[in-house]
mmCIF file of C-alpha atoms in Angstrom:
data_model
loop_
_atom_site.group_PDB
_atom_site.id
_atom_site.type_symbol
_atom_site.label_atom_id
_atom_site.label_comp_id
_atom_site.label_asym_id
_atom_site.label_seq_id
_atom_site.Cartn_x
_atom_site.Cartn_y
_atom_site.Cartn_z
ATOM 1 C CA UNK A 1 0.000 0.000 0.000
ATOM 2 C CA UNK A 2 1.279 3.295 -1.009
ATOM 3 C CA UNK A 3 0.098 6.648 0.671
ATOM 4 C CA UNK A 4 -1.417 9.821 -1.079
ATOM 5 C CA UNK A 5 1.860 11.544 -1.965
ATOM 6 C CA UNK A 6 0.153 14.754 -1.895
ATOM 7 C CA UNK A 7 -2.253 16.084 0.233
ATOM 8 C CA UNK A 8 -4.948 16.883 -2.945
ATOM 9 C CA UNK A 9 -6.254 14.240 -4.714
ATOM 10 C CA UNK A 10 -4.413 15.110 -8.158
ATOM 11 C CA UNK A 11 -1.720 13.235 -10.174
ATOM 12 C CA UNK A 12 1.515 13.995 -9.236
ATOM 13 C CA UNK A 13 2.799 16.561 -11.825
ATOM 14 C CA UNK A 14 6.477 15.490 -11.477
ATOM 15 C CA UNK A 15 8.563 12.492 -10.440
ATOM 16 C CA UNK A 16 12.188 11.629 -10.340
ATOM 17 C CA UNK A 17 13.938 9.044 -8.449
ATOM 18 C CA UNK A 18 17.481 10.587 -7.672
ATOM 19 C CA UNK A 19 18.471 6.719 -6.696
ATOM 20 C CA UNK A 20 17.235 3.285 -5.303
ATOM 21 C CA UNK A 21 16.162 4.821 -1.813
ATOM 22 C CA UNK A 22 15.240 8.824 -3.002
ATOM 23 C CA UNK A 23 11.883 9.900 -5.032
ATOM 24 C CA UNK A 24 11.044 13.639 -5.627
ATOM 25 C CA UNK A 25 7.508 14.686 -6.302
ATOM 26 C CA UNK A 26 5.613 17.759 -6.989
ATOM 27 C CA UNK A 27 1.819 18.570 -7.322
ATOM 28 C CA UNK A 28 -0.277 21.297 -8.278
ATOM 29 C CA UNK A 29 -0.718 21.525 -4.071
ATOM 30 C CA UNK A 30 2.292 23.333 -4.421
ATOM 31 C CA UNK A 31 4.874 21.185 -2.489
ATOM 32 C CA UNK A 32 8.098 19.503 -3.574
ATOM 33 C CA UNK A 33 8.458 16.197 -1.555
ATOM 34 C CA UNK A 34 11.256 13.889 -0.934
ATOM 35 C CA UNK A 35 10.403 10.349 -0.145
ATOM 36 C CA UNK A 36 12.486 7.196 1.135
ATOM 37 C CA UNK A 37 11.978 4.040 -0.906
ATOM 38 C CA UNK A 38 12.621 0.594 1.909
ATOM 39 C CA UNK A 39 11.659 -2.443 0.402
ATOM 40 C CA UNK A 40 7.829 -2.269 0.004
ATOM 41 C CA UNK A 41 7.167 0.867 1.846
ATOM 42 C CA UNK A 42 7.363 4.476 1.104
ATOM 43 C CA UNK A 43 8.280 7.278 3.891
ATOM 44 C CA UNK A 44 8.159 11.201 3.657
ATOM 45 C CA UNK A 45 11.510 12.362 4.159
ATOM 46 C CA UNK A 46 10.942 16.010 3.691
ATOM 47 C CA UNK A 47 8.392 18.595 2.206
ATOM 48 C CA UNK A 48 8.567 22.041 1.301
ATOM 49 C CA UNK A 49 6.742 24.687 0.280
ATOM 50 C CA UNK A 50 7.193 26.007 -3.619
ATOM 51 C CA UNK A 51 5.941 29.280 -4.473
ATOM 52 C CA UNK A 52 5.645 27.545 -8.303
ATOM 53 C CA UNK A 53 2.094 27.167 -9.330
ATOM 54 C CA UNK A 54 0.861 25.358 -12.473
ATOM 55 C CA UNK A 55 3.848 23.097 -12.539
ATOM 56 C CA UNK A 56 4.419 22.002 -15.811
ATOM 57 C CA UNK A 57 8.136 20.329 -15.222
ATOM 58 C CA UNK A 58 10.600 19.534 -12.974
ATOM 59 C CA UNK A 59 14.720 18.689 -13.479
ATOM 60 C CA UNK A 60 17.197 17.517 -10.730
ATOM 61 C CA UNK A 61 20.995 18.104 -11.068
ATOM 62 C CA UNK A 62 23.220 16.276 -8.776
ATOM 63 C CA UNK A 63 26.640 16.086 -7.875
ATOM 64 C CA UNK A 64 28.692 14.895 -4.866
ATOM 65 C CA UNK A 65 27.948 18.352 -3.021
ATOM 66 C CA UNK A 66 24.420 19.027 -3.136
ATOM 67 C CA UNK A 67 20.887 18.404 -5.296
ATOM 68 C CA UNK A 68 19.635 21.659 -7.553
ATOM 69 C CA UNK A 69 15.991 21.153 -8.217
ATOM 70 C CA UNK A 70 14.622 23.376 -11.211
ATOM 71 C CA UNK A 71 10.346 23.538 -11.118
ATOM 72 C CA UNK A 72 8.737 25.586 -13.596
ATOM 73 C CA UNK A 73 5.064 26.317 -14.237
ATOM 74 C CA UNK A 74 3.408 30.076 -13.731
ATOM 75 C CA UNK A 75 7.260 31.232 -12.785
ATOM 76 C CA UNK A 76 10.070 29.149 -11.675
ATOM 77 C CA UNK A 77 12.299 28.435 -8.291
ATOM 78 C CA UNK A 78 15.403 26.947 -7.814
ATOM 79 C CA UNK A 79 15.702 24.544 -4.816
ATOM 80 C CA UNK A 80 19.313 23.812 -3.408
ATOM 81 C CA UNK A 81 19.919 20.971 -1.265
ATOM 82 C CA UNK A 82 23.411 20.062 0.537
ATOM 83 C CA UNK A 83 24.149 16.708 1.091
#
């Protein structure tokens, strides 16, 4: 059983999985989510708030620093994570 991965009740407008453990998500309820993959299970790592709305797409650059998230829709934010 998998969870709502959003708190509305829409299709997730974006999804990337960064590796086997890390999925990104974003919805039109205007959050960018991180979520922990174990075995048959899914857990919310974090969730922020993204002042995109309308998302249309969503691109992840990684290196061995940190994770640069690019959403665009009505506008666009960058998102930079350290790791």
């Amino acid at each position: 059983h998998i969870p709502f991965t959003h708190n509305s009740i829409t299709i997730n407008k974006a999804i990337k999985l960064l590796d086997q453990e890390t999925l990104v998500t974003t919805s039109i309820d205007q959050r960018l989510n991180y979520w922990k993959l174990m075995n048959s299970e899914i857990q919310l790592k974090k969730s922020y708030f993204i002042e995109v709305s309308d998302i249309s797409c969503m691109s992840v650059l990684e290196d061995e620093h940190q994770t640069i998230v690019v959403i665009a829709g009505s506008g666009f934010m960058v998102l930079k994570n350290r790791q």
